[in-house]
Structure formats: structure tokens, C-alpha cells
Short mmCIF file of C-alpha atoms and ligand atoms in Angstrom, two decimals:
data_model
loop_
_atom_site.label_atom_id
_atom_site.label_comp_id
_atom_site.label_asym_id
_atom_site.label_seq_id
_atom_site.Cartn_x
_atom_site.Cartn_y
_atom_site.Cartn_z
CA UNK A 14 -7.67 12.19 20.76
CA UNK A 15 -5.64 14.95 22.31
CA UNK A 16 -6.27 13.58 25.82
CA UNK A 17 -3.89 10.69 25.01
CA UNK A 18 -0.63 11.48 26.82
CA UNK A 19 2.32 12.45 24.62
CA UNK A 20 5.05 10.51 26.39
CA UNK A 21 6.37 7.37 24.70
CA UNK A 22 4.98 4.25 26.22
CA UNK A 23 2.73 6.18 28.62
CA UNK A 24 -0.58 4.75 29.53
CA UNK A 25 -4.03 6.26 29.64
CA UNK A 26 -5.44 6.32 33.15
CA UNK A 27 -8.74 4.48 33.63
CA UNK A 28 -10.61 7.68 34.41
CA UNK A 29 -9.92 8.84 30.86
CA UNK A 30 -11.62 5.85 29.29
CA UNK A 31 -14.18 6.95 26.75
CA UNK A 32 -15.87 5.82 23.58
CA UNK A 33 -15.41 7.55 20.24
CA UNK A 34 -17.72 6.93 17.34
CA UNK A 35 -15.75 6.98 14.10
CA UNK A 36 -17.84 7.45 10.91
CA UNK A 37 -17.20 4.64 8.48
CA UNK A 38 -18.89 3.73 5.25
CA UNK A 39 -20.73 0.49 4.83
CA UNK A 40 -17.77 -1.05 3.13
CA UNK A 41 -15.42 -0.21 5.97
CA UNK A 42 -18.02 -1.15 8.50
CA UNK A 43 -18.10 -4.64 7.09
CA UNK A 44 -14.39 -4.91 7.66
CA UNK A 45 -13.97 -3.14 10.96
CA UNK A 46 -15.76 -2.56 14.22
CA UNK A 47 -17.78 0.63 14.08
CA UNK A 48 -17.06 1.55 17.64
CA UNK A 49 -13.48 2.38 18.60
CA UNK A 50 -12.82 2.61 22.28
CA UNK A 51 -10.01 4.55 23.81
CA UNK A 52 -7.45 2.20 25.31
CA UNK A 53 -8.36 0.46 28.49
CA UNK A 54 -6.13 0.97 31.47
CA UNK A 55 -3.02 -1.08 30.85
CA UNK A 56 -3.18 -0.72 27.04
CA UNK A 57 -0.23 1.03 25.46
CA UNK A 58 -1.02 4.44 24.02
CA UNK A 59 1.68 4.80 21.36
CA UNK A 60 2.40 2.69 18.32
CA UNK A 61 5.91 1.86 19.38
CA UNK A 62 4.97 0.87 22.92
CA UNK A 63 2.01 -1.21 21.75
CA UNK A 64 4.11 -3.00 19.16
CA UNK A 65 6.87 -3.61 21.72
CA UNK A 66 4.37 -5.34 23.98
CA UNK A 67 3.83 -7.77 21.09
CA UNK A 68 7.57 -8.26 20.59
CA UNK A 69 7.70 -6.07 17.49
CA UNK A 70 8.82 -2.62 16.37
CA UNK A 71 6.77 0.12 14.79
CA UNK A 72 8.79 2.46 12.60
CA UNK A 73 8.58 5.35 10.19
CA UNK A 74 10.58 6.49 7.20
CA UNK A 75 12.44 9.65 8.26
CA UNK A 76 13.89 12.51 6.25
CA UNK A 77 16.94 14.19 7.77
CA UNK A 78 15.80 17.62 6.53
CA UNK A 79 12.66 17.34 8.71
CA UNK A 80 14.53 16.75 11.95
CA UNK A 81 14.38 20.53 12.52
CA UNK A 82 10.55 20.47 12.37
CA UNK A 83 9.45 20.30 15.99
CA UNK A 84 6.01 18.90 15.25
CA UNK A 85 7.51 16.17 13.10
CA UNK A 86 10.13 15.27 15.70
CA UNK A 87 7.54 15.35 18.46
CA UNK A 88 5.39 12.75 16.68
CA UNK A 89 8.40 10.69 15.63
CA UNK A 90 9.81 10.48 19.13
CA UNK A 91 6.44 9.85 20.74
CA UNK A 92 5.09 7.15 18.44
CA UNK A 93 7.91 5.26 16.76
CA UNK A 94 10.70 2.96 17.99
CA UNK A 95 12.31 2.33 14.61
CA UNK A 96 13.40 4.57 11.76
CA UNK A 97 14.28 4.04 8.12
CA UNK A 98 16.18 6.85 6.40
CA UNK A 99 13.88 7.61 3.46
CA UNK A 100 16.67 8.57 1.00
CA UNK A 101 19.83 9.30 3.00
CA UNK A 102 21.43 5.84 2.85
CA UNK A 103 20.85 5.29 -0.86
CA UNK A 104 23.78 4.93 -3.23
CA UNK A 105 23.51 8.45 -4.69
CA UNK A 106 23.49 9.93 -1.19
CA UNK A 107 26.30 7.89 0.34
CA UNK A 108 28.75 7.69 -2.60
CA UNK A 109 28.05 10.70 -4.81
CA UNK A 110 31.35 10.27 -6.62
CA UNK A 111 33.18 6.97 -6.83
CA UNK A 112 35.14 6.15 -3.71
CA UNK A 113 34.04 9.34 -1.84
CA UNK A 114 31.57 8.43 0.87
CA UNK A 115 29.34 10.98 2.59
CA UNK A 116 27.25 10.06 5.60
CA UNK A 117 26.30 13.47 7.02
CA UNK A 118 22.55 13.24 6.44
CA UNK A 119 22.27 9.56 7.20
CA UNK A 120 24.23 10.13 10.42
CA UNK A 121 21.78 12.77 11.56
CA UNK A 122 19.01 10.17 11.45
CA UNK A 123 21.20 7.46 12.97
CA UNK A 124 22.27 9.72 15.86
CA UNK A 125 18.68 10.79 16.51
CA UNK A 126 17.52 7.18 16.60
CA UNK A 127 20.41 5.87 18.64
CA UNK A 128 19.98 8.57 21.28
CA UNK A 129 16.42 7.40 21.79
CA UNK A 130 16.98 3.68 21.61
CA UNK A 131 15.20 3.34 18.28
CA UNK A 132 16.04 0.57 15.85
CA UNK A 133 17.42 1.53 12.49
CA UNK A 134 16.51 -0.10 9.17
CA UNK A 135 19.21 0.55 6.58
CA UNK A 136 17.71 1.38 3.18
CA UNK A 137 19.03 0.47 0.64
CA UNK A 138 22.48 -0.79 -0.28
CA UNK A 139 21.71 -1.67 -3.93
CA UNK A 140 18.85 -0.56 -6.14
CA UNK A 141 18.42 0.13 -9.83
CA UNK A 142 17.09 3.59 -8.96
CA UNK A 143 18.79 6.47 -7.16
CA UNK A 144 22.25 5.36 -8.26
CA UNK A 145 24.83 8.12 -8.60
CA UNK A 146 25.48 9.16 -12.18
CA UNK A 147 28.91 7.55 -12.26
CA UNK A 148 27.42 4.13 -11.39
CA UNK A 149 24.53 4.51 -13.83
CA UNK A 150 26.94 4.68 -16.68
CA UNK A 151 29.00 1.68 -15.56
CA UNK A 152 28.63 -1.94 -16.57
CA UNK A 153 30.25 -5.36 -16.44
CA UNK A 154 33.09 -6.14 -14.11
CA UNK A 155 33.76 -2.49 -13.30
CA UNK A 156 30.22 -2.09 -12.01
CA UNK A 157 30.44 -5.44 -10.15
CA UNK A 158 33.57 -4.22 -8.34
CA UNK A 159 32.02 -0.82 -7.60
CA UNK A 160 28.90 -2.54 -6.23
CA UNK A 161 30.89 -4.81 -3.93
CA UNK A 162 32.96 -1.88 -2.71
CA UNK A 163 29.86 0.19 -2.05
CA UNK A 164 28.20 -2.57 -0.01
CA UNK A 165 31.42 -3.19 1.90
CA UNK A 166 32.07 0.42 2.69
CA UNK A 167 28.57 1.43 3.77
CA UNK A 168 27.78 -1.74 5.75
CA UNK A 169 31.18 -1.54 7.47
CA UNK A 170 30.70 2.15 8.33
CA UNK A 171 27.36 1.36 10.03
CA UNK A 172 28.47 -2.03 11.37
CA UNK A 173 26.72 -2.87 14.63
CA UNK A 174 24.22 -0.04 14.39
CA UNK A 175 21.73 -1.34 11.83
CA UNK A 176 18.92 -3.69 12.86
CA UNK A 177 18.09 -4.75 9.28
CA UNK A 178 19.59 -3.81 5.94
CA UNK A 179 17.66 -3.73 2.70
CA UNK A 180 20.61 -5.21 0.90
CA UNK A 181 18.84 -5.38 -2.44
CA UNK A 182 15.76 -3.40 -3.31
CA UNK A 183 13.21 -4.05 -6.08
CA UNK A 184 15.20 -6.48 -8.28
CA UNK A 185 12.20 -8.28 -9.76
CA UNK A 186 10.02 -7.25 -12.64
CA UNK A 187 6.33 -6.41 -12.33
CA UNK A 188 3.72 -8.41 -14.18
CA UNK A 189 3.48 -12.10 -14.81
CA UNK A 190 6.93 -12.98 -16.01
CA UNK A 191 8.50 -13.79 -12.64
CA UNK A 192 11.70 -12.52 -14.16
CA UNK A 193 14.40 -10.26 -12.73
CA UNK A 194 14.07 -6.60 -13.56
CA UNK A 195 16.50 -5.50 -16.21
CA UNK A 196 19.11 -3.09 -14.82
CA UNK A 197 22.81 -2.40 -15.05
CA UNK A 198 23.26 -4.52 -11.93
CA UNK A 199 21.31 -7.40 -13.36
CA UNK A 200 23.36 -7.27 -16.51
CA UNK A 201 26.52 -7.91 -14.47
CA UNK A 202 25.24 -11.47 -13.98
CA UNK A 203 22.31 -13.20 -12.29
CA UNK A 204 24.44 -13.89 -9.19
CA UNK A 205 24.70 -10.15 -8.31
CA UNK A 206 22.07 -10.48 -5.57
CA UNK A 207 23.78 -13.33 -3.77
CA UNK A 208 27.14 -11.59 -4.12
CA UNK A 209 25.56 -8.53 -2.48
CA UNK A 210 24.21 -10.58 0.45
CA UNK A 211 27.52 -12.41 1.06
CA UNK A 212 29.34 -9.08 0.93
CA UNK A 213 26.97 -7.46 3.39
CA UNK A 214 27.24 -10.41 5.79
CA UNK A 215 31.01 -10.12 5.76
CA UNK A 216 30.84 -6.41 6.49
CA UNK A 217 28.21 -6.48 9.25
CA UNK A 218 27.61 -9.98 10.58
CA UNK A 219 25.00 -8.90 13.09
CA UNK A 220 22.62 -6.97 10.85
CA UNK A 221 19.65 -8.86 9.52
CA UNK A 222 19.91 -8.90 5.75
CA UNK A 223 16.69 -8.34 3.82
CA UNK A 224 15.47 -8.45 0.29
CA UNK A 225 12.83 -5.69 -0.16
CA UNK A 226 10.20 -5.19 -2.89
CA UNK A 227 6.72 -3.88 -3.75
CA UNK A 228 3.68 -5.45 -5.52
CA UNK A 229 4.40 -8.50 -3.39
CA UNK A 230 1.28 -8.24 -1.19
CA UNK A 231 -0.33 -11.43 -2.41
CA UNK A 232 0.67 -14.73 -3.91
CA UNK A 233 1.40 -13.50 -7.45
CA UNK A 234 4.07 -14.20 -10.07
CA UNK A 235 6.40 -11.52 -8.69
CA UNK A 236 6.16 -12.58 -5.04
CA UNK A 237 6.44 -16.22 -6.08
CA UNK A 238 9.60 -15.49 -8.02
CA UNK A 239 11.07 -13.84 -4.93
CA UNK A 240 9.86 -16.78 -2.84
CA UNK A 241 11.78 -19.14 -5.08
CA UNK A 242 14.89 -17.01 -4.83
CA UNK A 243 14.73 -16.96 -1.06
CA UNK A 244 14.16 -20.70 -0.91
CA UNK A 245 17.10 -21.26 -3.22
CA UNK A 246 19.28 -18.95 -1.06
CA UNK A 247 18.33 -20.83 2.11
CA UNK A 248 19.03 -24.15 0.44
CA UNK A 249 22.48 -23.05 -0.78
CA UNK A 250 23.47 -21.12 2.37
CA UNK A 251 23.38 -17.63 0.85
CA UNK A 252 22.97 -15.35 3.91
CA UNK A 253 19.46 -13.92 3.85
CA UNK A 254 17.52 -13.24 7.05
CA UNK A 255 14.42 -11.33 6.08
CA UNK A 256 12.09 -10.27 3.32
CA UNK A 257 10.63 -6.77 3.28
CA UNK A 258 7.11 -6.22 1.91
CA UNK A 259 6.83 -2.56 1.07
CA UNK A 260 3.00 -2.62 1.04
CA UNK A 261 2.28 0.58 -0.84
CA UNK A 262 -1.43 -0.19 -0.94
CA UNK A 263 -4.49 1.20 -2.69
CA UNK A 264 -8.10 0.66 -1.69
CA UNK A 265 -8.26 -3.04 -1.02
CA UNK A 266 -6.11 -5.61 0.76
CA UNK A 267 -5.48 -8.91 -1.03
CA UNK A 268 -7.31 -11.72 0.75
CA UNK A 269 -4.09 -13.77 0.96
CA UNK A 270 -1.95 -10.95 2.35
CA UNK A 271 -1.27 -12.83 5.60
CA UNK A 272 -0.89 -16.21 3.91
CA UNK A 273 1.70 -14.70 1.61
CA UNK A 274 3.71 -13.34 4.59
CA UNK A 275 3.40 -16.76 6.21
CA UNK A 276 4.74 -18.71 3.24
CA UNK A 277 7.89 -16.62 3.32
CA UNK A 278 8.22 -17.00 7.09
CA UNK A 279 7.89 -20.75 6.60
CA UNK A 280 11.11 -20.61 4.54
CA UNK A 281 12.94 -19.64 7.73
CA UNK A 282 13.26 -15.90 7.24
CA UNK A 283 11.75 -13.00 9.16
CA UNK A 284 9.24 -10.89 7.32
CA UNK A 285 8.82 -7.13 7.81
CA UNK A 286 6.33 -4.62 6.42
CA UNK A 287 8.75 -1.98 5.33
CA UNK A 288 7.06 0.97 3.58
CA UNK A 289 3.40 0.80 4.48
CA UNK A 290 1.07 3.47 3.17
CA UNK A 291 -2.59 3.13 2.10
CA UNK A 292 -4.78 5.42 -0.02
CA UNK A 293 -7.11 7.46 2.15
CA UNK A 294 -10.73 6.49 1.56
CA UNK A 295 -13.46 4.54 3.14
CA UNK A 296 -11.21 1.52 3.64
CA UNK A 297 -8.06 3.17 4.98
CA UNK A 298 -8.54 2.54 8.68
CA UNK A 299 -9.90 -0.97 8.20
CA UNK A 300 -7.01 -1.85 5.92
CA UNK A 301 -4.41 -0.49 8.32
CA UNK A 302 -5.98 -2.59 11.06
CA UNK A 303 -6.02 -5.68 8.85
CA UNK A 304 -2.36 -5.27 7.86
CA UNK A 305 -1.40 -4.91 11.53
CA UNK A 306 -3.37 -8.00 12.51
CA UNK A 307 -1.79 -9.95 9.68
CA UNK A 308 1.69 -9.08 10.95
CA UNK A 309 0.73 -10.01 14.53
CA UNK A 310 -0.63 -13.34 13.28
CA UNK A 311 2.68 -14.30 11.61
CA UNK A 312 5.14 -15.17 14.34
CA UNK A 313 8.14 -14.14 12.20
CA UNK A 314 6.67 -10.78 11.20
CA UNK A 315 8.94 -8.71 13.35
CA UNK A 316 7.83 -5.16 12.67
CA UNK A 317 5.96 -2.59 10.62
CA UNK A 318 7.29 0.64 9.13
CA UNK A 319 5.05 3.32 7.66
CA UNK A 320 6.61 5.34 4.82
CA UNK A 321 6.54 8.73 6.50
CA UNK A 322 5.23 10.46 9.60
CA UNK A 323 2.43 12.84 8.50
CA UNK A 324 0.35 12.81 5.26
CA UNK A 325 2.29 15.93 4.28
CA UNK A 326 5.58 14.02 4.54
CA UNK A 327 4.53 11.24 2.14
CA UNK A 328 5.83 10.64 -1.36
CA UNK A 329 2.25 9.87 -2.27
CA UNK A 330 1.19 13.49 -2.64
CA UNK A 331 -2.53 13.93 -2.18
CA UNK A 332 -3.29 10.29 -1.25
CA UNK A 333 -3.13 11.14 2.49
CA UNK A 334 -1.82 7.61 2.94
CA UNK A 335 -0.36 7.77 6.43
CA UNK A 336 -1.56 7.63 10.07
CA UNK A 337 -1.11 11.25 11.06
CA UNK A 338 -2.85 14.10 9.20
CA UNK A 339 -1.26 17.26 7.78
CA UNK A 340 -1.91 19.11 11.04
CA UNK A 341 -0.20 16.45 13.11
CA UNK A 342 -3.36 14.83 14.45
CA UNK A 343 -3.97 11.08 14.76
CA UNK A 344 -6.35 9.75 12.08
CA UNK A 345 -8.88 6.88 12.37
CA UNK A 346 -6.22 4.77 10.64
CA UNK A 347 -3.89 5.48 13.56
CA UNK A 348 -6.52 4.33 16.05
CA UNK A 349 -7.15 1.18 13.98
CA UNK A 350 -3.47 0.28 14.15
CA UNK A 351 -3.18 1.05 17.85
CA UNK A 352 -6.30 -0.99 18.62
CA UNK A 353 -5.02 -3.92 16.55
CA UNK A 354 -1.69 -3.80 18.32
CA UNK A 355 -3.35 -3.71 21.73
CA UNK A 356 -5.85 -6.45 20.99
CA UNK A 357 -5.15 -10.12 21.63
CA UNK A 358 -2.58 -11.76 23.76
CA UNK A 359 0.90 -10.47 24.46
CA UNK A 360 4.24 -11.92 23.38
CA UNK A 361 5.06 -14.46 22.08
CA UNK A 362 3.01 -13.43 19.06
CA UNK A 363 0.01 -15.54 18.16
CA UNK A 364 0.47 -17.97 15.30
CA UNK A 365 -3.21 -18.55 14.68
CA UNK A 366 -5.06 -16.49 12.07
CA UNK A 367 -6.69 -13.24 13.26
CA UNK A 368 -10.40 -13.35 14.07
CA UNK A 369 -11.32 -11.61 10.82
CA UNK A 370 -9.94 -14.49 8.72
CA UNK A 371 -12.86 -16.52 7.39
CA UNK A 372 -12.88 -20.07 8.70
CA UNK A 373 -11.73 -22.66 6.16
CA UNK A 374 -14.58 -24.30 4.30
CA UNK A 375 -14.96 -28.02 3.92
CA UNK A 376 -13.31 -30.74 5.97
CA UNK A 377 -10.44 -32.87 4.69
CA UNK A 378 -7.20 -31.28 3.57
CA UNK A 379 -5.67 -29.58 0.59
CA UNK A 380 -2.09 -29.60 -0.76
CA UNK A 381 -0.28 -27.07 -2.92
CA UNK A 382 3.11 -27.70 -4.54
CA UNK A 383 5.70 -25.06 -5.29
CA UNK A 384 8.60 -26.10 -7.44
CA UNK A 385 12.18 -24.99 -7.79
CA UNK A 386 13.34 -26.60 -11.04
CA UNK A 387 16.52 -26.69 -13.05
CA UNK A 388 17.58 -28.71 -16.08
CA UNK A 389 17.43 -32.34 -15.00
CA UNK A 390 16.12 -31.85 -11.50
CA UNK A 391 13.76 -30.17 -9.03
CA UNK A 392 12.90 -29.55 -5.40
CA UNK A 393 9.17 -29.64 -4.56
CA UNK A 394 7.80 -28.03 -1.42
CA UNK A 395 4.28 -29.20 -0.54
CA UNK A 396 2.07 -27.24 1.82
CA UNK A 397 -0.67 -29.34 3.45
CA UNK A 398 -3.57 -27.44 4.97
CA UNK A 399 -6.43 -28.84 7.07
CA UNK A 400 -9.96 -27.83 6.20
CA UNK A 401 -12.68 -26.85 8.66
CA UNK A 402 -12.01 -29.86 10.92
CA UNK A 403 -8.80 -31.01 12.61
CA UNK A 404 -6.78 -33.59 10.72
CA UNK A 405 -5.23 -36.67 12.27
CA UNK A 406 -2.95 -38.11 9.60
CA UNK A 407 -2.76 -37.12 5.91
CA UNK A 408 -1.62 -38.52 2.61
CA UNK A 409 -0.77 -36.46 -0.43
CA UNK A 410 -0.81 -38.18 -3.83
CA UNK A 411 1.58 -36.69 -6.34
CA UNK A 412 1.79 -37.80 -9.98
CA UNK A 413 5.26 -37.46 -11.48
CA UNK A 414 5.81 -37.13 -15.20
CA UNK A 415 7.42 -40.06 -17.01
CA UNK A 416 11.17 -40.16 -16.36
CA UNK A 417 11.02 -38.32 -13.03
CA UNK A 418 12.27 -40.05 -9.88
CA UNK A 419 12.10 -38.97 -6.22
CA UNK A 420 15.58 -39.17 -4.75
CA UNK A 421 15.09 -37.62 -1.31
CA UNK A 422 12.13 -36.73 0.92
CA UNK A 423 11.89 -34.73 4.14
CA UNK A 424 9.05 -34.32 6.67
CA UNK A 425 7.07 -37.10 4.98
CA UNK A 426 7.33 -40.80 4.10
CA UNK A 427 7.34 -41.49 0.36
CA UNK A 428 5.62 -44.65 -0.87
CA UNK A 429 7.57 -45.27 -4.07
CA UNK A 430 9.71 -42.98 -6.23
CA UNK A 431 8.16 -42.90 -9.73
CA UNK A 432 4.74 -42.47 -11.26
CA UNK A 433 2.06 -41.82 -8.65
CA UNK A 434 3.68 -41.43 -5.25
CA UNK A 435 1.81 -41.25 -1.94
CA UNK A 436 3.52 -39.05 0.66
CA UNK A 437 2.35 -39.89 4.19
CA UNK A 438 2.84 -37.67 7.24
CA UNK A 439 5.54 -38.49 9.72
CA UNK A 440 4.99 -38.69 13.51
CA UNK A 441 5.40 -35.01 14.27
CA UNK A 442 3.31 -33.39 11.52
CA UNK A 443 0.23 -35.59 11.09
CA UNK A 444 -2.01 -33.69 13.46
CA UNK A 445 -3.23 -30.34 12.19
CA UNK A 446 -5.72 -28.02 13.82
CA UNK A 447 -8.58 -26.79 11.61
CA UNK A 448 -7.10 -24.44 9.01
CA UNK A 449 -3.51 -25.08 10.12
CA UNK A 450 -0.73 -26.02 7.68
CA UNK A 451 2.50 -27.97 7.57
CA UNK A 452 5.10 -28.49 4.88
CA UNK A 453 7.12 -31.37 3.49
CA UNK A 454 9.42 -31.59 0.51
CA UNK A 455 11.12 -33.88 -1.88
CA UNK A 456 13.91 -33.68 -4.40
CA UNK A 457 13.98 -35.49 -7.71
CA UNK A 458 15.59 -35.99 -11.03
CA UNK A 459 13.78 -35.26 -14.30
CA UNK A 460 10.86 -32.88 -14.46
CA UNK A 461 8.86 -31.98 -11.35
CA UNK A 462 5.10 -32.58 -10.92
CA UNK A 463 2.55 -30.13 -12.20
CA UNK A 464 -1.02 -29.53 -11.07
CA UNK A 465 -2.62 -29.78 -7.62
CA UNK A 466 -2.13 -33.08 -5.79
CA UNK A 467 -4.92 -34.83 -3.96
CA UNK A 468 -4.87 -34.74 -0.16
CA UNK A 469 -6.76 -37.28 1.91
CA UNK A 470 -7.21 -37.51 5.70
CA UNK A 471 -6.53 -40.49 7.87
O1 9MR B 502 10.02 8.20 -0.52
C1 9MR B 502 11.12 8.23 -1.36
C2 9MR B 502 11.11 9.50 -2.18
O2 9MR B 502 11.37 10.62 -1.34
C3 9MR B 502 12.14 9.48 -3.28
O3 9MR B 502 12.03 10.62 -4.09
C4 9MR B 502 11.95 8.21 -4.11
C5 9MR B 502 13.03 8.14 -5.15
O4 9MR B 502 12.88 7.06 -5.97
O5 9MR B 502 12.05 7.07 -3.27
C6 9MR B 502 11.04 7.06 -2.31
O6 9MR B 502 11.09 5.89 -1.54
C7 9MR B 502 10.96 4.66 -2.25
C8 9MR B 502 11.78 3.62 -1.57
O7 9MR B 502 13.10 4.08 -1.47
C9 9MR B 502 11.74 2.28 -2.25
N1 9MR B 502 10.36 1.85 -2.43
C10 9MR B 502 9.47 2.84 -3.05
C11 9MR B 502 9.54 4.12 -2.27
C12 9MR B 502 8.49 5.10 -2.82
O8 9MR B 502 8.84 5.47 -4.13
#
């Protein structure tokens, strides 16, 4: 691949077109095309340029200490149009002793990026890990004040220069509990996350404010707990603009990866893939391609960041989880990402599923309810999805438990308020293309519905 020009955004002349056969195992072959062609004339030849043509950024985590490595910087400057400081903006780096702020290493990355017109993702204002020792041993209102001061100081210092801040990182527990992760920050009160977001907004009103986490690559208890938090924040006006999906992936991609991104986007936030790396193996290139296509298929997926430049720069040791090998050469995974970025139509991004998504089976429609409940009340959001055929009009039948009453409905017409309630589409959301979805919601008193409601067409 060395005949691909090394200038950012440069294009491969037609006379250089060629075909490269990439060896793939049967598993990967089932997921990806076996023939990878060099870009046609007109196709972008770097990740950043190709992503930009689709209205998105393509970034890498950057370590300040490596900015003196010419190979590293050469690849960074050629391929990427966004950076995330890998460690340099974390609490232990920016406030090593209380009230004394140091930005030297973070500034090296920020200056490098700004000079080249790259976006900067700020990572991360608050996290249970990589806290300075003095904060680790704090609790209660003293920690709450220190936390607010930290967010204010750092976000103010970088005001106007950060595209997106990871305001809070990894605050939810793994496993099936859907609970918050225990931490000194969590023990200051459940509202610490919204306090952090309000504080960050006040300090830098133009940065997009993100919640960032891992093990959120499918619809699972952890991602659903975060989904409920984001929905609650949007409902109450807590300033949140984006959700980061770290996507530290192994050897298979969850089948609902794209659908999971989409359900967050449907809440009215951007989604970003923030720390992508994938175990090297027979599936690596195919998975990188599939992740890229998933982002392109979600209109509000605004960019992808890989967590390092070369395999040798990765926190994942011998996994060789990145796009560039230890010698600085592009890997099949790199080509898969570039091809995925170059495929399809240009901006605005497509909102239809990528070609690899299996067509929905069965005609008719399906409905899924997600609930945000509190003592004495609930908000239900219902996602209606057409089957293999287009839908012209739908009705969703929801059975409420005894004592529950619908008090308010949006994007649907409720027939009744207690017992079994039929929700009928309104004029603007009755027609759905095959496989397409829409949402409506209702609020109620008492206990919300459980189970899967029936959806009928017509
Ligand atoms: O890549 C980072 C590594 O250099 C640090 O030692 C580590 C410290 O916890 O953090 C790594 O980055 C993490 C990121 O900040 C948050 N998500 C998980 C990343 C990988 O551990």
C-alpha cells in the first residue's frame, strides 16, 4: 500500500488503480468482501479525508510523549483529523495537587492539533480512575466542591478549543444490575453526574458534552441504564449533547451494535465511537469495516476515534488491535475502514441500514417499550418497527396494570387511559419503510406496563 500518497486528503490518480487480494479466513470472508480494491479516482485516500467527505471526523488517541517520534507524527498528521489526549487531560495529570493545575503535556497535543486544524476530544473531566491521590482520599461535600472546581477550571482553561468533552467517564457498573458504579464520586450523591454536566456547560458553552463508557456495544443492562439516564437528562434539561461508545472490542461484533447507537441518537444526542480497538484475528478487518458502516448508517454518529496510532502504541499490549502495524504500515483493517468510509453516498449521511444488515423478517410491525419509572409514575417510550414490508398505519396495544392511568401521550393518539389502551399513529408517523422505525411515548401515574405490546398494521 505504499503507493498511496502520504499527503492528507490527497487522492490516488486513476493510473494507480489496482486490485489487492487480502487473505481472509472463511469466517471473515462471510462478513467482508474478499477482494479489496485500491480507491477509485475521486475516492479519498486517508481516513480523515474519507470521513470528512461523509461529514464526520476520524481521530486517534495521542500521547504527548510520542510527538517526538517522527513515524508516529507522520501517520497521525496524514491520517487523522481529530485527536484525544490518551492520558494528559485526566484529573491526575491536570491537577496533581489540589488547586495547582498543570497543562503542559495536554497543551502539547492541543497545540499540535490546532496547528493542523484537527478537532480535539477532551478526555476526561471526571472518572473514578486516574484521580490524583489527594482526591482519592476525599469524600462528601469536600470532594463535591473539589470536583466542581476541577471541572470549572479545566473546561474554562480549554474553553472554545474542545470539540467534545468526556465530562463523565465510566460511571456505570458492569454486569446485569444497571446500577451506578460505586466510587468516591458516586458516594457524594446520585446527582454528581448532572452537576458535572451543568458545571461543564457553564464553563464552556460551545463544547459538546458527552457521557463516555465501555461494554455498551449492544442493548444490554449497562447500556440501557445509560440510555435511561440520558433520556432523563434530556427530559429534565440537564445539558448533555453526546454519548461516547468506547468500543474496546474482541472477536465478534454484537448484531445490534448499530441499533444500539441508533436508539441513543433517537434520544436527541450525538453518538461517537470514542476508543475503538479490536483484537487482531480473522475478524479484525471485517469488524472494523462493520463498525465504520454502523457509524455511517446512524445520522447522528459524528465520528470515530481509534485508541492509538500503531499497534505498538496501544494499551492492549499484544492484541495488535489498531489499524497501523508496529512498523507503521497500513493493515487490512485500515483498508476495510477506508473502503467503508469511501463506499456509499456522500453527506448528508445515510440513515438507512448498511447493506450487510439482514433484511427484517416477516411483515407487520413490532413494538418495544422502554420505561423510566419512579414511585407513583412512569414515562414509556415505544419504538415501532416495520417488518419486511412497508407499513401504512399502525396500532400498538398496551396493557396497563391495575391502578395505572395514561395522563399524557405524544406522537400517537391514545384510545383510552386505563386497562388495555390502543395507541394509533398520528398523521406524520404512520408510514414506515420496510425495517424503519418511529417512536411515540406516554406518561402515566401508577406502575408502567411490562412485557411486549402487540403491534398491528393498518
Ligand atoms: O490508554 C490509557 C492507558 O495509557 C492508561 O494507562 C489507562 C489508565 O487507566 O487508561 C487508558 O485509557 C483508558 C481510557 O482513558 C478510558 N477507557 C479505557 C481506556 C483503556 O484502559
